[in-house]
Amino acid sequence: MSKEEEILQALVKKFGFLENRIKTQRPRRILADVDIGNFKTLLDYAVKELRFPILLTMTGLDEGEKIAVIYHMASEDGCILNIRTAIAKVNPSLKTITDIFPNADIYERELEDLLGIKVDGLAPGNRYPLPDGWPAGEYPLRKDWKKNKEKVGDDHA
């Protein structure tokens, strides 16, 4: 049995709701799709029990009525587990994972700046990557965002 199959079986055994919501994308790449209510429990298990201690990055995607966030994590032997969750696009909110991965800070700031996701528990800090003068409520990675030169200005194109 491959490493990926072992991980898949362990996750489905522990979290029955993952049946038909987890797959091997290609060798050494696993994708699990989980609702936000079960996300933190799954993340904790993946880190502590399955030994995925490395957060590689986080990806935010505007999917129309929802915003998806994919947490890309790695084991020390190079297997990658991608955990995808989705939240409503209206008043989107997530809890920080900086208690588990301190390096999530920068990725969570990107989610706030570029997609308008409120990250509860994220320590105060500088904006990233948009400049401090960027207009409130303007999220350039949302599909419905349109550049408004009067609001944003040519220097932030």
GROMACS .gro file of C-alpha atoms in nm, residues 13-116:
model
  104
   13LYS     CA    1  -1.141   0.599   0.923
   14LYS     CA    2  -1.108   0.892   1.164
   15PHE     CA    3  -1.338   1.130   0.972
   16GLY     CA    4  -1.615   0.938   0.797
   17PHE     CA    5  -1.743   1.257   0.638
   18LEU     CA    6  -1.437   1.252   0.412
   19GLU     CA    7  -1.569   0.948   0.224
   20ASN     CA    8  -1.584   1.061  -0.141
   21ARG     CA    9  -1.433   1.400  -0.042
   22ILE     CA   10  -1.068   1.299  -0.042
   23LYS     CA   11  -0.848   1.178  -0.326
   24THR     CA   12  -0.495   1.130  -0.444
   25GLN     CA   13  -0.438   1.397  -0.709
   26ARG     CA   14  -0.112   1.239  -0.823
   27PRO     CA   15   0.176   1.063  -0.646
   28ARG     CA   16   0.257   1.232  -0.315
   29ARG     CA   17  -0.040   1.476  -0.346
   30ILE     CA   18  -0.364   1.438  -0.150
   31LEU     CA   19  -0.665   1.670  -0.154
   32ALA     CA   20  -0.930   1.665   0.119
   33ASP     CA   21  -1.242   1.880   0.094
   34VAL     CA   22  -1.389   1.962   0.435
   35ASP     CA   23  -1.661   2.193   0.564
   36ILE     CA   24  -1.545   2.477   0.787
   37GLY     CA   25  -1.705   2.322   1.096
   38ASN     CA   26  -1.474   2.019   1.077
   39PHE     CA   27  -1.168   2.198   0.943
   40LYS     CA   28  -0.976   2.268   1.265
   41THR     CA   29  -1.021   1.913   1.399
   42LEU     CA   30  -0.894   1.768   1.072
   43LEU     CA   31  -0.602   2.011   1.063
   44ASP     CA   32  -0.499   1.922   1.421
   45TYR     CA   33  -0.514   1.550   1.340
   46ALA     CA   34  -0.311   1.593   1.020
   47VAL     CA   35  -0.040   1.786   1.203
   48LYS     CA   36  -0.020   1.584   1.525
   49GLU     CA   37  -0.111   1.231   1.422
   50LEU     CA   38  -0.027   1.208   1.053
   51ARG     CA   39   0.280   1.427   1.092
   52PHE     CA   40   0.224   1.709   0.845
   53PRO     CA   41   0.421   1.975   1.038
   54ILE     CA   42   0.504   2.208   0.750
   55LEU     CA   43   0.266   2.474   0.616
   56LEU     CA   44   0.383   2.546   0.262
   57THR     CA   45   0.129   2.812   0.170
   58MET     CA   46  -0.240   2.896   0.165
   59THR     CA   47  -0.442   2.964  -0.148
   60GLY     CA   48  -0.762   3.170  -0.160
   61LEU     CA   49  -1.006   3.130  -0.448
   62ASP     CA   50  -1.318   3.327  -0.535
   63GLU     CA   51  -1.569   3.061  -0.642
   64GLY     CA   52  -1.867   3.288  -0.694
   65GLU     CA   53  -2.093   3.264  -0.388
   66LYS     CA   54  -1.816   3.110  -0.179
   67ILE     CA   55  -1.451   3.171  -0.113
   68ALA     CA   56  -1.236   2.860  -0.086
   69VAL     CA   57  -0.913   2.838   0.108
   70ILE     CA   58  -0.666   2.558   0.049
   71TYR     CA   59  -0.408   2.486   0.317
   72HIS     CA   60  -0.103   2.319   0.159
   73MET     CA   61   0.091   2.114   0.414
   74ALA     CA   62   0.385   1.875   0.383
   75SER     CA   63   0.522   1.582   0.573
   76GLU     CA   64   0.895   1.562   0.630
   77ASP     CA   65   0.923   1.298   0.357
   78GLY     CA   66   0.767   1.531   0.099
   79CYS     CA   67   0.408   1.409   0.082
   80ILE     CA   68   0.169   1.703   0.041
   81LEU     CA   69  -0.177   1.723   0.196
   82ASN     CA   70  -0.404   1.996   0.065
   83ILE     CA   71  -0.704   2.069   0.287
   84ARG     CA   72  -0.971   2.273   0.112
   85THR     CA   73  -1.257   2.447   0.289
   86ALA     CA   74  -1.507   2.705   0.170
   87ILE     CA   75  -1.688   2.992   0.339
   88ALA     CA   76  -1.966   3.225   0.235
   89LYS     CA   77  -1.850   3.521   0.027
   90VAL     CA   78  -2.074   3.758   0.224
   91ASN     CA   79  -1.888   3.854   0.545
   92PRO     CA   80  -1.632   3.574   0.511
   93SER     CA   81  -1.455   3.476   0.830
   94LEU     CA   82  -1.198   3.215   0.936
   95LYS     CA   83  -1.013   3.144   1.259
   96THR     CA   84  -0.638   3.192   1.250
   97ILE     CA   85  -0.413   2.889   1.246
   98THR     CA   86  -0.110   3.080   1.374
   99ASP     CA   87  -0.136   2.882   1.699
  100ILE     CA   88  -0.034   2.575   1.497
  101PHE     CA   89   0.166   2.740   1.217
  102PRO     CA   90   0.314   3.079   1.315
  103ASN     CA   91   0.412   3.132   0.949
  104ALA     CA   92   0.041   3.137   0.854
  105ASP     CA   93   0.045   3.505   0.957
  106ILE     CA   94   0.161   3.629   0.618
  107TYR     CA   95  -0.081   3.409   0.422
  108GLU     CA   96  -0.374   3.510   0.642
  109ARG     CA   97  -0.290   3.878   0.585
  110GLU     CA   98  -0.300   3.811   0.211
  111LEU     CA   99  -0.646   3.654   0.248
  112GLU     CA  100  -0.765   3.963   0.435
  113ASP     CA  101  -0.615   4.212   0.190
  114LEU     CA  102  -0.687   4.040  -0.139
  115LEU     CA  103  -1.015   3.854  -0.076
  116GLY     CA  104  -1.168   4.035   0.222
   0.00000   0.00000   0.00000
